Coordinates of C-alpha atoms in Angstrom, one line a residue:
M1 CA 36.5 -30.4 -45.6
L2 CA 38.3 -32.7 -43.5
K3 CA 36.7 -35.7 -45.5
N4 CA 37.7 -34.1 -48.8
V5 CA 41.4 -33.7 -47.6
Q6 CA 41.5 -37.3 -46.5
N7 CA 39.8 -38.6 -49.6
S8 CA 42.4 -36.7 -51.7
A9 CA 45.4 -38.0 -49.4
K10 CA 44.3 -41.7 -50.7
N11 CA 45.3 -40.8 -54.1
Q12 CA 48.6 -39.2 -53.6
T13 CA 52.0 -40.2 -54.4
P14 CA 55.2 -40.1 -52.1
A15 CA 56.2 -37.0 -54.3
D16 CA 53.0 -35.4 -53.2
V17 CA 53.8 -36.0 -49.6
V18 CA 57.4 -34.7 -50.0
K19 CA 55.9 -31.4 -52.0
R20 CA 53.4 -30.7 -49.1
A21 CA 56.0 -31.2 -46.5
K22 CA 58.5 -28.7 -48.0
K23 CA 56.0 -26.1 -47.4
S24 CA 57.2 -26.3 -43.9
S25 CA 60.1 -24.4 -42.7
D26 CA 61.6 -27.2 -40.7
F27 CA 61.7 -29.8 -43.4
K28 CA 65.0 -30.4 -44.4
E29 CA 66.5 -32.2 -47.6
I30 CA 69.9 -33.8 -47.9
I31 CA 71.3 -35.0 -51.4
K32 CA 73.9 -37.6 -51.3
L33 CA 75.5 -39.6 -53.8
V34 CA 75.9 -43.5 -52.7
L35 CA 77.6 -45.8 -54.9
G36 CA 76.8 -43.9 -58.1
V37 CA 73.4 -43.4 -57.2
Q38 CA 71.6 -40.0 -56.0
I39 CA 69.6 -40.5 -52.7
H40 CA 67.6 -37.6 -51.1
I41 CA 67.4 -37.6 -47.2
L42 CA 64.1 -35.7 -45.9
Y43 CA 63.0 -35.1 -42.5
F44 CA 61.8 -32.6 -39.9
T45 CA 64.7 -31.1 -38.0
T46 CA 62.1 -30.5 -34.9
L47 CA 61.1 -34.2 -34.7
I48 CA 64.2 -36.3 -35.1
E49 CA 67.0 -37.1 -32.4
H50 CA 70.2 -34.9 -33.9
K51 CA 72.6 -37.2 -31.7
T52 CA 71.7 -40.2 -33.5
M53 CA 71.5 -38.5 -36.8
E54 CA 74.8 -37.1 -36.6
Q55 CA 76.4 -39.9 -34.8
V56 CA 74.7 -43.1 -36.4
F57 CA 73.0 -41.9 -39.4
L58 CA 74.9 -39.7 -41.6
P59 CA 78.3 -41.7 -40.9
Y60 CA 76.9 -44.6 -42.3
I61 CA 75.9 -42.6 -45.4
N62 CA 79.1 -41.3 -45.6
E63 CA 80.9 -44.7 -45.3
C64 CA 78.6 -45.8 -48.2
E65 CA 79.7 -42.8 -50.6
K66 CA 83.4 -43.8 -50.0
Q67 CA 82.7 -47.4 -51.4
K68 CA 83.4 -47.7 -55.3
D69 CA 83.6 -51.6 -55.7
H70 CA 79.9 -52.4 -55.2
S71 CA 76.9 -51.2 -57.2
F72 CA 73.7 -50.1 -55.3
D73 CA 71.2 -52.6 -53.9
L74 CA 68.4 -51.1 -51.8
N75 CA 67.9 -54.6 -49.8
Q76 CA 71.4 -54.7 -48.9
F77 CA 71.6 -50.9 -48.2
K78 CA 68.5 -51.5 -46.0
D79 CA 69.8 -54.6 -44.4
N80 CA 73.1 -53.1 -43.4
F81 CA 71.6 -50.1 -41.8
P82 CA 73.0 -49.6 -38.2
L83 CA 69.5 -48.6 -37.3
E84 CA 66.8 -51.0 -36.0
D85 CA 63.6 -49.8 -37.5
V86 CA 63.9 -49.4 -41.2
I87 CA 60.8 -49.7 -43.4
R88 CA 61.0 -50.4 -47.4
T89 CA 57.6 -48.9 -48.8
Q90 CA 55.9 -47.1 -51.3
D91 CA 52.5 -46.4 -49.7
A92 CA 52.3 -42.4 -49.7
K93 CA 50.1 -42.6 -46.4
E94 CA 52.4 -44.5 -44.5
I95 CA 55.3 -42.2 -45.5
E96 CA 53.1 -39.5 -44.6
D97 CA 52.2 -40.9 -41.2
K98 CA 56.0 -41.7 -40.5
I99 CA 57.5 -38.6 -41.3
H100 CA 55.5 -36.9 -38.9
Q101 CA 56.5 -39.3 -36.1
G102 CA 60.2 -38.5 -36.9
F103 CA 61.2 -40.9 -39.3
V104 CA 63.6 -40.0 -42.0
L105 CA 62.6 -40.8 -45.6
I106 CA 65.1 -41.8 -48.0
T107 CA 64.1 -41.6 -51.8
I108 CA 66.4 -43.2 -54.3
E109 CA 67.0 -41.5 -57.9
T110 CA 66.5 -44.8 -59.7
T111 CA 63.4 -46.0 -58.4
S112 CA 60.6 -43.6 -58.7
E113 CA 58.4 -45.1 -55.8
E114 CA 60.4 -47.5 -53.7
C115 CA 61.2 -45.5 -50.5
L116 CA 63.0 -46.4 -47.0
L117 CA 61.9 -45.0 -43.9
V118 CA 64.5 -45.0 -40.7
N119 CA 63.3 -44.3 -37.4
V120 CA 65.2 -41.6 -35.9
S121 CA 62.6 -40.1 -33.9
N122 CA 63.4 -38.2 -30.5
L123 CA 61.1 -39.6 -27.6
S124 CA 62.5 -37.7 -24.8
E125 CA 62.4 -34.1 -26.1
G126 CA 59.7 -32.2 -24.1
V127 CA 59.2 -34.9 -21.6
R128 CA 58.8 -34.1 -18.0
K129 CA 61.9 -35.5 -16.5
T130 CA 60.2 -36.0 -12.8
N131 CA 57.5 -38.5 -12.3
E132 CA 56.4 -37.3 -8.6
T133 CA 52.5 -37.2 -8.4
E134 CA 51.5 -33.8 -8.5
N135 CA 47.8 -33.8 -7.8
E136 CA 47.2 -37.2 -5.9
F137 CA 49.3 -36.9 -2.8
S138 CA 50.2 -39.4 0.0
V139 CA 52.0 -39.3 3.0
T140 CA 52.8 -43.0 3.1
G141 CA 53.4 -45.2 0.0
P142 CA 55.4 -44.7 -3.3
K143 CA 55.4 -41.1 -4.8
L144 CA 56.0 -42.4 -8.4
G145 CA 53.4 -41.0 -11.0
F146 CA 53.1 -41.2 -15.0
V147 CA 54.2 -38.5 -17.1
E148 CA 53.4 -37.4 -20.8
S149 CA 55.4 -40.4 -22.3
L150 CA 53.5 -43.2 -23.2
D151 CA 56.4 -45.2 -23.5
T152 CA 57.9 -44.4 -20.4
N153 CA 54.4 -45.0 -18.7
I154 CA 54.4 -48.6 -20.0
L155 CA 58.0 -48.9 -18.8
L156 CA 56.9 -47.6 -15.3
L157 CA 53.9 -50.0 -15.5
R158 CA 56.1 -53.0 -16.5
S159 CA 58.6 -52.3 -14.0
K160 CA 55.9 -52.5 -11.3
L161 CA 53.8 -55.6 -12.6
K162 CA 56.8 -58.0 -13.7
S163 CA 54.0 -60.4 -15.1
P164 CA 53.7 -62.3 -18.5
L165 CA 50.3 -61.7 -18.2
L166 CA 50.6 -57.9 -18.8
T167 CA 49.2 -57.2 -22.4
T168 CA 49.1 -53.8 -24.3
E169 CA 47.3 -53.1 -27.5
E170 CA 48.1 -50.0 -29.3
F171 CA 45.4 -47.6 -31.3
V172 CA 46.0 -44.6 -33.4
L173 CA 43.3 -42.0 -32.7
G174 CA 42.9 -38.3 -34.0
T175 CA 42.4 -37.4 -37.7
L176 CA 44.8 -34.5 -37.0
S177 CA 46.8 -35.6 -34.1
K178 CA 47.4 -39.3 -34.8
T179 CA 47.8 -40.0 -31.2
R180 CA 48.9 -43.0 -29.8
V181 CA 46.5 -44.7 -27.4
T182 CA 47.1 -47.9 -25.6
I183 CA 44.8 -50.2 -23.6
V184 CA 46.4 -52.4 -21.0
Y185 CA 45.1 -55.4 -19.2
L186 CA 45.9 -58.8 -17.4
D187 CA 45.4 -61.4 -19.9
G188 CA 43.7 -64.4 -18.4
I189 CA 42.3 -62.4 -15.7
T190 CA 40.4 -59.5 -17.1
N191 CA 37.2 -60.4 -18.4
E192 CA 37.3 -60.4 -22.3
K193 CA 33.8 -58.5 -22.6
H194 CA 35.3 -55.8 -21.0
I195 CA 38.4 -55.8 -23.2
E196 CA 36.3 -56.1 -26.5
T197 CA 34.1 -53.2 -25.0
V198 CA 37.0 -50.8 -24.6
K199 CA 38.5 -51.8 -28.0
K200 CA 35.3 -51.5 -29.9
R201 CA 34.5 -48.1 -28.5
L202 CA 38.2 -46.9 -29.4
S203 CA 37.8 -48.3 -32.7
E204 CA 34.8 -46.2 -33.3
I205 CA 36.4 -42.9 -32.3
D206 CA 36.2 -40.3 -35.0
F207 CA 37.8 -37.2 -33.5
D208 CA 40.0 -34.4 -35.0
I209 CA 42.7 -34.0 -31.8
I210 CA 43.0 -36.3 -28.7
W211 CA 44.5 -33.9 -26.3
D212 CA 44.3 -36.1 -23.1
T213 CA 42.7 -39.0 -21.7
S214 CA 39.9 -37.0 -20.3
V215 CA 38.8 -36.6 -23.8
I216 CA 38.6 -40.2 -24.6
D217 CA 36.9 -40.5 -21.3
Q218 CA 34.2 -38.1 -22.5
I219 CA 33.9 -39.9 -25.8
I220 CA 33.8 -43.6 -24.6
R221 CA 31.5 -43.1 -21.7
D222 CA 28.1 -44.8 -21.3
N223 CA 26.4 -41.5 -20.5
S224 CA 27.7 -38.3 -21.6
H225 CA 24.8 -36.4 -19.9
T226 CA 26.1 -37.0 -16.3
P227 CA 28.4 -34.9 -13.9
F228 CA 29.5 -38.1 -12.5
P229 CA 33.0 -39.5 -13.5
L230 CA 32.4 -43.2 -14.9
Y231 CA 36.0 -44.0 -15.0
V232 CA 38.8 -43.6 -12.3
S233 CA 41.5 -41.1 -13.5
S234 CA 44.9 -41.5 -11.8
E235 CA 48.4 -40.3 -12.4
R236 CA 49.5 -42.7 -9.4
L237 CA 51.3 -45.8 -10.4
D238 CA 50.4 -47.9 -7.5
R239 CA 46.6 -47.3 -8.1
I240 CA 46.8 -48.1 -11.7
S241 CA 48.5 -51.1 -10.8
F242 CA 46.1 -52.0 -8.1
T243 CA 43.1 -51.8 -10.8
L244 CA 44.7 -53.7 -13.2
S245 CA 45.3 -56.6 -10.6
I246 CA 41.6 -56.5 -9.8
G247 CA 40.6 -57.0 -13.6
Q248 CA 40.0 -53.6 -14.7
V249 CA 41.1 -52.2 -18.2
V250 CA 43.3 -49.0 -18.3
I251 CA 43.8 -46.7 -21.0
F252 CA 46.8 -44.7 -21.5
C253 CA 47.3 -41.8 -24.0
D254 CA 50.5 -40.3 -25.4
G255 CA 51.0 -36.8 -24.0
S256 CA 48.9 -37.3 -21.0
P257 CA 50.3 -38.1 -17.5
Q258 CA 46.7 -39.4 -16.4
A259 CA 45.4 -43.1 -17.3
I260 CA 41.9 -44.1 -16.9
S261 CA 40.3 -47.3 -15.6
G262 CA 37.1 -49.1 -15.9
P263 CA 34.6 -50.6 -15.1
S264 CA 34.5 -48.3 -12.1
T265 CA 31.9 -48.1 -9.4
I266 CA 31.1 -44.8 -7.4
L267 CA 32.8 -46.3 -4.1
D268 CA 36.2 -46.3 -6.2
F269 CA 36.2 -42.7 -6.2
F270 CA 36.3 -42.5 -2.5
I271 CA 39.2 -44.9 -2.2
A272 CA 42.6 -43.8 -1.7
S273 CA 46.0 -45.4 -2.3
E274 CA 46.8 -44.8 1.5
D275 CA 43.9 -47.0 2.8
Y276 CA 46.1 -50.3 1.8
Y277 CA 49.2 -48.9 3.4
Y278 CA 47.7 -48.4 6.9
N279 CA 46.5 -51.0 9.1
W280 CA 43.1 -52.0 8.2
V281 CA 41.3 -50.3 11.3
I282 CA 43.0 -47.0 10.5
G283 CA 42.4 -47.2 6.7
S284 CA 38.5 -47.9 7.2
F285 CA 38.3 -45.0 9.8
F286 CA 40.1 -42.6 7.2
R287 CA 37.6 -43.9 4.3
L288 CA 34.7 -43.6 6.5
I289 CA 35.6 -40.1 7.5
R290 CA 36.2 -39.3 3.9
I291 CA 32.5 -40.4 2.9
F292 CA 30.8 -38.8 5.9
G293 CA 32.7 -35.5 4.6
I294 CA 31.3 -35.9 1.1
I295 CA 27.8 -36.2 2.3
F296 CA 28.3 -33.2 4.7
S297 CA 29.6 -31.1 1.7
I298 CA 26.8 -31.9 -0.3
F299 CA 24.0 -31.4 2.2
S300 CA 25.2 -29.0 4.9
S301 CA 24.5 -25.7 3.1
S302 CA 21.0 -26.9 1.9
I303 CA 20.1 -28.1 5.3
Y304 CA 20.9 -24.8 6.8
V305 CA 18.6 -23.1 4.1
A306 CA 15.8 -25.6 4.7
V307 CA 16.1 -25.0 8.4
V308 CA 16.3 -21.3 8.5
T309 CA 13.4 -20.8 6.1
F310 CA 11.0 -23.7 6.7
H311 CA 11.8 -25.7 9.6
F312 CA 13.2 -23.3 12.3
E313 CA 11.3 -25.3 15.1
V314 CA 13.8 -28.0 14.9
I315 CA 16.4 -25.6 16.1
P316 CA 17.5 -26.4 19.7
A317 CA 16.5 -23.6 22.1
D318 CA 20.1 -23.1 23.1
L319 CA 21.0 -22.5 19.5
L320 CA 18.1 -20.5 18.4
G321 CA 19.5 -17.4 20.5
P322 CA 22.8 -17.1 18.7
L323 CA 21.6 -18.0 15.4
I324 CA 19.0 -15.1 15.6
K325 CA 21.6 -12.8 16.7
S326 CA 24.1 -13.4 14.0
R327 CA 21.5 -13.0 11.3
A328 CA 19.7 -10.0 12.9
N329 CA 21.4 -7.5 10.8
V330 CA 21.6 -9.6 7.5
P331 CA 19.4 -8.1 5.0
F332 CA 19.3 -11.0 2.5
P333 CA 17.2 -14.2 2.4
P334 CA 19.1 -17.2 3.5
L335 CA 19.1 -18.5 -0.2
I336 CA 21.1 -15.3 -1.3
E337 CA 23.1 -15.5 1.8
V338 CA 24.4 -19.1 1.0
L339 CA 24.9 -18.4 -2.7
F340 CA 26.9 -15.5 -2.0
L341 CA 29.5 -17.5 0.2
E342 CA 29.3 -20.5 -1.9
M343 CA 30.2 -18.5 -4.9
T344 CA 32.8 -16.7 -3.0
I345 CA 34.6 -20.0 -2.1
E346 CA 34.5 -21.3 -5.5
L347 CA 36.1 -18.1 -6.9
L348 CA 39.0 -18.2 -4.2
R349 CA 39.2 -22.0 -5.2
E350 CA 39.4 -21.2 -8.7
A351 CA 41.8 -18.6 -8.4
G352 CA 44.1 -20.4 -6.5
A353 CA 44.2 -23.2 -8.6
R354 CA 45.2 -20.9 -11.7
L355 CA 47.9 -18.8 -10.0
P356 CA 51.3 -19.9 -9.5
T357 CA 51.8 -22.1 -6.3
K358 CA 52.8 -19.9 -3.7
V359 CA 50.6 -17.1 -4.8
G360 CA 47.6 -19.3 -4.9
Q361 CA 48.4 -20.7 -1.2
T362 CA 48.6 -17.3 -0.2
L363 CA 45.4 -15.7 -1.8
G364 CA 43.5 -18.9 -0.4
I365 CA 44.5 -18.2 3.2
V366 CA 44.4 -14.4 3.4
G367 CA 41.5 -14.1 0.8
G368 CA 39.4 -16.5 2.8
I369 CA 40.2 -14.9 6.2
V370 CA 39.7 -11.2 5.1
I371 CA 36.9 -11.7 2.9
G372 CA 35.1 -13.9 5.3
Q373 CA 35.8 -11.5 8.3
A374 CA 34.8 -8.4 6.0
A375 CA 31.3 -10.2 4.9
V376 CA 30.4 -11.0 8.6
A377 CA 31.4 -7.3 9.7
A378 CA 29.5 -5.9 7.0
A379 CA 26.2 -7.9 7.7
L380 CA 26.3 -9.8 4.5
T381 CA 26.2 -13.0 6.1
S382 CA 26.0 -14.7 9.5
N383 CA 28.8 -16.4 11.5
V384 CA 27.1 -19.7 11.5
L385 CA 26.6 -20.0 7.9
L386 CA 30.4 -18.9 7.6
I387 CA 31.3 -21.8 9.7
I388 CA 29.3 -24.2 7.7
V389 CA 30.5 -23.0 4.3
A390 CA 34.2 -23.3 5.6
L391 CA 33.7 -27.0 6.8
S392 CA 31.8 -28.0 3.4
A393 CA 34.6 -26.6 1.4
L394 CA 37.1 -28.5 3.6
A395 CA 35.1 -31.8 3.2
S396 CA 35.0 -31.5 -0.6
F397 CA 38.7 -31.7 -0.6
T398 CA 38.8 -35.2 1.0
T399 CA 37.8 -36.8 -2.1
P400 CA 40.8 -38.6 -3.6
T401 CA 40.2 -37.8 -7.4
M402 CA 39.7 -34.4 -8.6
A403 CA 36.9 -35.5 -10.9
M404 CA 34.6 -36.6 -8.1
S405 CA 35.4 -33.3 -6.2
N406 CA 34.3 -31.2 -8.9
T407 CA 31.2 -33.3 -9.0
I408 CA 30.5 -32.8 -5.2
R409 CA 31.0 -29.0 -5.9
L410 CA 28.5 -28.9 -8.6
L411 CA 25.7 -31.0 -6.6
R412 CA 25.5 -28.3 -3.7
F413 CA 24.0 -25.9 -5.8
P414 CA 20.8 -27.8 -7.1
F415 CA 20.2 -28.9 -3.5
I416 CA 20.3 -25.4 -2.2
L417 CA 17.9 -24.3 -4.9
M418 CA 15.5 -27.4 -4.0
S419 CA 15.9 -26.6 -0.1
S420 CA 14.9 -22.7 -0.7
W421 CA 11.7 -24.0 -2.7
L422 CA 10.5 -26.7 -0.7
G423 CA 12.6 -27.1 2.3
G424 CA 13.3 -30.6 3.8
L425 CA 10.8 -32.0 1.1
G426 CA 12.8 -30.3 -1.7
I427 CA 16.1 -32.1 -0.4
M428 CA 14.4 -35.5 -0.3
V429 CA 13.1 -35.0 -3.7
G430 CA 16.5 -34.0 -5.0
F431 CA 18.1 -37.0 -3.2
A432 CA 15.5 -39.3 -4.8
V433 CA 16.3 -37.7 -8.2
L434 CA 20.0 -38.2 -7.6
L435 CA 19.6 -41.8 -6.6
C436 CA 17.5 -42.6 -9.7
H437 CA 20.3 -41.2 -11.6
L438 CA 22.9 -43.1 -10.1
F439 CA 21.0 -46.4 -10.4
K440 CA 20.9 -45.7 -14.3
L441 CA 24.7 -45.2 -14.6
K442 CA 26.8 -47.6 -16.1
S443 CA 30.6 -48.0 -16.3
F444 CA 31.7 -50.2 -19.6
G445 CA 28.3 -51.7 -19.0
T446 CA 28.6 -52.3 -15.6
P447 CA 26.2 -51.1 -12.7
Y448 CA 27.7 -48.0 -11.2
M449 CA 26.0 -48.5 -7.7
V450 CA 27.6 -52.0 -7.2
P451 CA 27.6 -53.5 -4.4
L452 CA 24.6 -51.3 -3.6
Y453 CA 22.5 -52.0 -6.8
P454 CA 22.8 -54.7 -7.8
F455 CA 23.4 -55.9 -4.1
R456 CA 26.6 -57.7 -3.6
R457 CA 27.1 -58.7 -0.2
N458 CA 30.6 -60.3 -0.6
N459 CA 32.0 -57.1 -2.3
F460 CA 31.4 -54.8 0.7
K461 CA 34.6 -56.2 2.4
D462 CA 36.4 -53.4 0.5
S463 CA 33.8 -50.6 -0.1
F464 CA 32.7 -48.5 2.9
I465 CA 35.5 -50.1 5.0
R466 CA 38.7 -51.8 3.9
S467 CA 38.9 -55.3 5.7
P468 CA 42.2 -57.0 6.6
Y469 CA 44.1 -58.6 3.7
S470 CA 43.1 -62.0 4.6
E471 CA 39.3 -60.9 3.8
I472 CA 40.1 -59.2 0.4
S473 CA 41.9 -62.2 -1.3
K474 CA 39.5 -62.2 -4.0
R475 CA 38.8 -60.1 -7.0
P476 CA 35.4 -57.9 -7.2
G477 CA 32.6 -60.2 -8.4
F478 CA 31.0 -57.5 -10.5
L479 CA 34.0 -57.5 -12.7
K480 CA 33.5 -61.0 -13.5
P481 CA 37.2 -61.8 -13.5
K482 CA 38.5 -65.2 -15.3
E483 CA 40.5 -65.7 -12.3
T484 CA 38.9 -64.8 -9.0
I485 CA 41.5 -65.5 -6.4
K486 CA 44.2 -62.8 -6.3
Y487 CA 46.5 -64.4 -3.5
S488 CA 46.1 -67.3 -1.1
H489 CA 46.0 -66.3 2.6
V490 CA 46.4 -68.5 5.9
K491 CA 43.4 -68.5 7.8
K492 CA 44.8 -69.4 11.2
Y493 CA 48.3 -68.6 12.1
Q494 CA 50.2 -71.1 14.1
Q495 CA 51.5 -69.3 17.1
K496 CA 55.0 -70.8 18.1
E497 CA 55.9 -70.6 21.6
D498 CA 58.8 -68.5 22.4
I499 CA 62.0 -70.0 23.1
N500 CA 62.8 -69.8 26.9
D501 CA 65.9 -69.4 28.4
E502 CA 66.7 -72.2 30.8

């Protein structure tokens, strides 16, 4: 159906475009007599900037109406127009695209095909005024984030990276939405292979509506059947600036406050912007805590099920008594007990995310306490498991990116099922399958598990720990940048003697 509409659109004339547009109630037509020639001014009232229309566009037309000593000249009329973006065309497809972007169409009575398109679009209407990061919080460092306007986002990026190497290339995607999508990279630093890969995948997209960068993420990813995010998605200006500086390619989408960058590795999703604002010792400590929290979140519940079901002999004698006492009146097997609590936590989390902020916070705190206490009092679960599941939920929140946090939440359930079936062996089998899956993943053709696989010793300086700035002056080798050195550093500081008062 859509292809038939597109094929018929190729054969249409400007008159056909106007006829179709007039079916919309917000499409307006103004007829003026300029230098003895009747012109028709057509536009969508909801797309134009009325201030420019009333103070610049229409006054110029009215001035032309008053002139009596000249004949109408289309080229002179176009050249003297007080607005910059004026296009002369007779291409019906271009006319249709432009009037839906906020251009005003001017048709001339004496010429059946020649038209003028004047850019009077409103770029600020409906755009969020504040650009503070809402989903990626930080205690230290800048709070600037992107908004839903593509032009504003590029402006913010250029104000941060004032470099002539910063290059942008724009695409229009979506057969219905005609969404502007821009890729950004540092020319002369970013590997050309990555740039060409991104451009090729974007040019091959055939989709109706591009709502957000997350849609592009799903369409262009190397493996669409993995729950793991393959590209870093962020709304933080400082984080996207950092990914550009190391040689990654960034994709912006008009209408989305999120930007995606790649090629990325799995360790990129556990790196927070704050790691680089603290001393390297403190930053490394927080990063290790974060990685440990993710491991604990995935395996804690499944280990509890495996130990209580199959391997109770590994429980220390001092802990065995309290554990037996807490589970003495629980009528369910460990699997049902764990699934009940895990699903309760997920329901509270989803409800808190969908409700208004103040109500969501109250529900999360009060609901968690009330339901947890009631579940223990009703002998539906044990105290020990309640503590484990609560800590597991807290640990999953330490992930800086929401996409990876959702993946961690999902991974817990297969491991719980495997541990209830085969115990510790089931956890090991699940872990082996997970590793094999991760080793096969790629991001823009780059291995996902670098520097672990393939092993890259030099890239460990900014992976599990954040080394001092003197040690991370080179860009990651797996990105194969054209320029490997980010900045020069002094290996030894010459200590000057203090001035002693004599």
